[in-house]
Amino acid sequence: MSDATDPWLIVGLGNPGPEYAANRHNVGFMVADLLAERIGGKFKRAQKAQAQVVEGRLGPPGPASRRVILAKPMSYMNLSGGPVTALRDFYKVPTDHIVAVHDELDIDFGMLRLKLGGGDNGHNGLKSMTKAMGPDYHRIRFGIGRPPGRMQVADFVLKDFSSTERKELAYEVDRAADAVESLLADGLERAQSTYNS
């Protein structure tokens, strides 16, 4: 079982490469980038995994701060499990100290849901992670809503946010980063009561 001194692995899910950078599917990367800014770190290539990482501390100075490894898998989304498992093993992170930040179709844009464990709901990044290490990790689900009309899900998630959504995006990404910090500092139940909508 994990204890307070164990590090946390915060995984932003997305696809590598500039052509995907602003896609809905890459909101996990956006949150990870903001958290890296908050700890004053820059992503660099991981030694033992196909990922970029930043190490640091999140939370208020003192005993309440948590040691974190922020990660962006550099495999494609549907292969995220390999890099995440390699990072988990290298940094000796208990599975319940892993947090996946990802886009979620079944929640309206800008809504957040925090949970521990559960299914993958058709999300290829989660499917890959769960296959590699089981379902018992935390998720921060960032709502992107359903595709309009008859647009295919795969096309929708690989499109950039709409101009209306982009006006709110920085605020919502900031809120999701706050939710990560709250999960680490206050625990799941308190973070859920603050951020689950």
Coordinates of C-alpha atoms in Angstrom, one line a residue:
M1 CA 0.0 0.0 0.0
S2 CA 1.2 3.5 -0.7
D3 CA 2.2 6.1 1.9
A4 CA 2.7 9.8 2.1
T5 CA 6.3 9.7 1.0
D6 CA 5.6 7.8 -2.2
P7 CA 6.0 9.9 -5.4
W8 CA 3.0 10.6 -7.6
L9 CA 3.1 10.1 -11.4
I10 CA 0.8 12.6 -13.2
V11 CA 0.3 11.5 -16.8
G12 CA -1.1 13.8 -19.4
L13 CA -2.5 11.8 -22.3
G14 CA -2.1 13.0 -25.9
N15 CA -0.4 12.4 -29.2
P16 CA 3.1 13.7 -29.9
G17 CA 3.8 16.2 -32.7
P18 CA 2.8 19.7 -33.5
E19 CA -0.1 18.7 -35.8
Y20 CA -1.9 17.2 -32.7
A21 CA -0.9 19.9 -30.2
A22 CA -4.2 21.8 -30.1
N23 CA -6.5 18.8 -30.6
R24 CA -9.3 17.9 -28.1
H25 CA -7.5 14.5 -27.6
N26 CA -4.4 16.4 -26.3
V27 CA -6.0 18.2 -23.4
G28 CA -4.0 15.9 -21.0
F29 CA -0.8 17.3 -22.5
M30 CA -2.1 20.9 -22.0
V31 CA -2.7 20.2 -18.3
A32 CA 0.7 18.6 -17.9
D33 CA 2.3 21.6 -19.5
L34 CA 0.6 24.0 -17.1
L35 CA 1.6 21.9 -14.1
A36 CA 5.2 21.9 -15.3
E37 CA 5.1 25.7 -15.5
R38 CA 3.8 25.8 -11.9
I39 CA 6.7 23.7 -10.6
G40 CA 9.1 25.7 -12.7
G41 CA 10.3 22.7 -14.7
K42 CA 10.9 21.9 -18.4
F43 CA 10.0 18.6 -20.0
K44 CA 12.9 16.4 -21.0
R45 CA 13.3 13.0 -22.5
A46 CA 12.9 10.2 -19.9
Q47 CA 15.8 7.8 -19.7
K48 CA 13.9 4.6 -19.3
A49 CA 10.7 5.3 -21.1
Q50 CA 9.3 6.7 -24.4
A51 CA 8.1 9.8 -22.6
Q52 CA 8.9 13.3 -21.6
V53 CA 9.1 14.0 -17.9
V54 CA 9.5 16.8 -15.3
E55 CA 10.3 16.1 -11.7
G56 CA 9.5 18.4 -8.9
R57 CA 7.1 19.2 -6.0
L58 CA 3.5 20.3 -6.1
G59 CA 1.5 21.9 -3.4
P60 CA 2.3 24.4 -0.6
P61 CA 5.9 24.5 0.7
G62 CA 6.6 22.2 3.6
P63 CA 5.3 18.7 4.5
A64 CA 2.1 19.1 2.5
S65 CA 4.0 19.3 -0.8
R66 CA 4.2 16.1 -2.8
R67 CA 7.0 14.7 -4.9
V68 CA 5.7 14.4 -8.5
I69 CA 6.8 13.2 -11.9
L70 CA 4.8 14.8 -14.7
A71 CA 4.8 12.7 -17.8
K72 CA 3.7 13.0 -21.4
P73 CA 4.0 9.6 -23.2
M74 CA 5.6 10.1 -26.6
S75 CA 4.1 6.9 -28.0
Y76 CA 0.7 7.5 -29.7
M77 CA -2.3 7.6 -27.5
N78 CA -3.3 3.9 -28.0
L79 CA 0.2 2.8 -26.8
S80 CA 0.3 4.9 -23.6
G81 CA 0.4 1.9 -21.3
G82 CA 4.0 1.0 -22.2
P83 CA 5.7 4.3 -21.3
V84 CA 3.5 4.7 -18.2
T85 CA 4.4 1.3 -16.9
A86 CA 8.1 1.9 -17.5
L87 CA 7.9 5.2 -15.6
R88 CA 6.0 3.5 -12.8
D89 CA 8.6 0.9 -12.4
F90 CA 11.6 3.3 -12.7
Y91 CA 10.3 5.7 -10.1
K92 CA 8.7 3.0 -7.9
V93 CA 5.3 4.6 -8.0
P94 CA 2.3 2.7 -6.5
T95 CA -0.5 2.3 -9.0
D96 CA -2.9 4.3 -6.8
H97 CA -0.4 7.2 -7.0
I98 CA -0.8 7.4 -10.8
V99 CA -3.1 10.0 -12.2
A100 CA -4.2 10.0 -15.9
V101 CA -5.5 13.4 -17.2
H102 CA -7.5 12.8 -20.3
D103 CA -10.3 14.0 -22.6
E104 CA -13.8 12.5 -22.0
L105 CA -16.6 12.4 -24.6
D106 CA -19.4 11.7 -22.2
I107 CA -19.0 14.9 -20.2
D108 CA -19.8 18.4 -21.5
F109 CA -17.0 20.7 -22.4
G110 CA -15.2 22.1 -19.4
M111 CA -16.8 19.7 -16.9
L112 CA -14.4 17.7 -14.7
R113 CA -14.8 14.3 -13.0
L114 CA -12.3 12.7 -10.7
K115 CA -12.3 9.0 -9.9
L116 CA -10.2 6.0 -8.9
G117 CA -10.4 2.9 -11.1
G118 CA -13.2 2.0 -13.4
G119 CA -13.6 1.2 -17.1
D120 CA -11.9 2.9 -20.0
N121 CA -15.2 4.1 -21.7
G122 CA -13.7 3.4 -25.1
H123 CA -10.7 5.8 -24.5
N124 CA -7.7 4.2 -26.2
G125 CA -5.2 5.8 -23.8
L126 CA -6.9 4.4 -20.8
K127 CA -7.5 1.1 -22.5
S128 CA -3.7 0.7 -23.0
M129 CA -2.9 1.8 -19.5
T130 CA -5.4 -0.6 -17.9
K131 CA -4.2 -3.5 -20.1
A132 CA -0.6 -2.8 -18.9
M133 CA -1.2 -2.3 -15.2
G134 CA -4.8 -2.9 -14.2
P135 CA -7.5 -0.2 -13.6
D136 CA -6.6 1.0 -10.1
Y137 CA -5.2 4.4 -10.9
H138 CA -6.8 7.9 -10.6
R139 CA -8.4 9.6 -13.6
I140 CA -9.1 13.3 -14.1
R141 CA -11.7 13.3 -16.9
F142 CA -11.8 16.6 -18.8
G143 CA -15.1 16.9 -20.7
I144 CA -15.0 17.6 -24.4
G145 CA -18.6 16.7 -25.2
R146 CA -19.9 14.6 -28.1
P147 CA -19.3 15.1 -31.8
P148 CA -22.0 17.2 -33.6
G149 CA -24.3 15.6 -36.1
R150 CA -22.8 12.5 -37.7
M151 CA -19.2 13.4 -37.2
Q152 CA -17.1 10.3 -36.3
V153 CA -15.7 10.2 -32.8
A154 CA -12.1 9.7 -34.2
D155 CA -12.4 12.8 -36.3
F156 CA -13.9 14.8 -33.5
V157 CA -11.2 14.1 -30.9
L158 CA -8.4 14.8 -33.5
K159 CA -9.9 18.3 -34.2
D160 CA -8.8 21.5 -32.4
F161 CA -11.2 23.0 -29.9
S162 CA -13.8 25.3 -31.5
S163 CA -13.4 29.1 -31.4
T164 CA -16.1 29.3 -28.7
E165 CA -14.3 26.6 -26.6
R166 CA -10.9 28.2 -27.0
K167 CA -12.2 31.3 -25.2
E168 CA -12.8 29.2 -22.1
L169 CA -10.0 26.6 -22.6
A170 CA -7.2 28.3 -20.6
Y171 CA -9.5 28.7 -17.7
E172 CA -10.7 25.1 -17.8
V173 CA -7.1 23.7 -18.2
D174 CA -6.2 25.8 -15.2
R175 CA -9.1 24.4 -13.2
A176 CA -8.0 20.8 -14.2
A177 CA -4.5 21.5 -13.0
D178 CA -6.0 22.8 -9.7
A179 CA -7.9 19.5 -9.4
V180 CA -4.7 17.6 -9.8
E181 CA -3.2 19.6 -6.9
S182 CA -6.3 19.2 -4.8
L183 CA -6.3 15.4 -5.3
L184 CA -2.7 15.2 -4.1
A185 CA -3.1 17.6 -1.2
D186 CA -6.6 16.8 0.0
G187 CA -7.4 13.3 -1.2
L188 CA -9.9 12.0 -3.7
E189 CA -13.2 12.7 -1.8
R190 CA -12.5 16.3 -1.0
A191 CA -11.2 16.9 -4.5
Q192 CA -14.3 15.3 -6.0
S193 CA -16.6 17.5 -3.8
T194 CA -14.8 20.6 -5.1
Y195 CA -14.3 19.8 -8.8
N196 CA -16.8 17.1 -9.9
S197 CA -19.6 18.8 -11.8

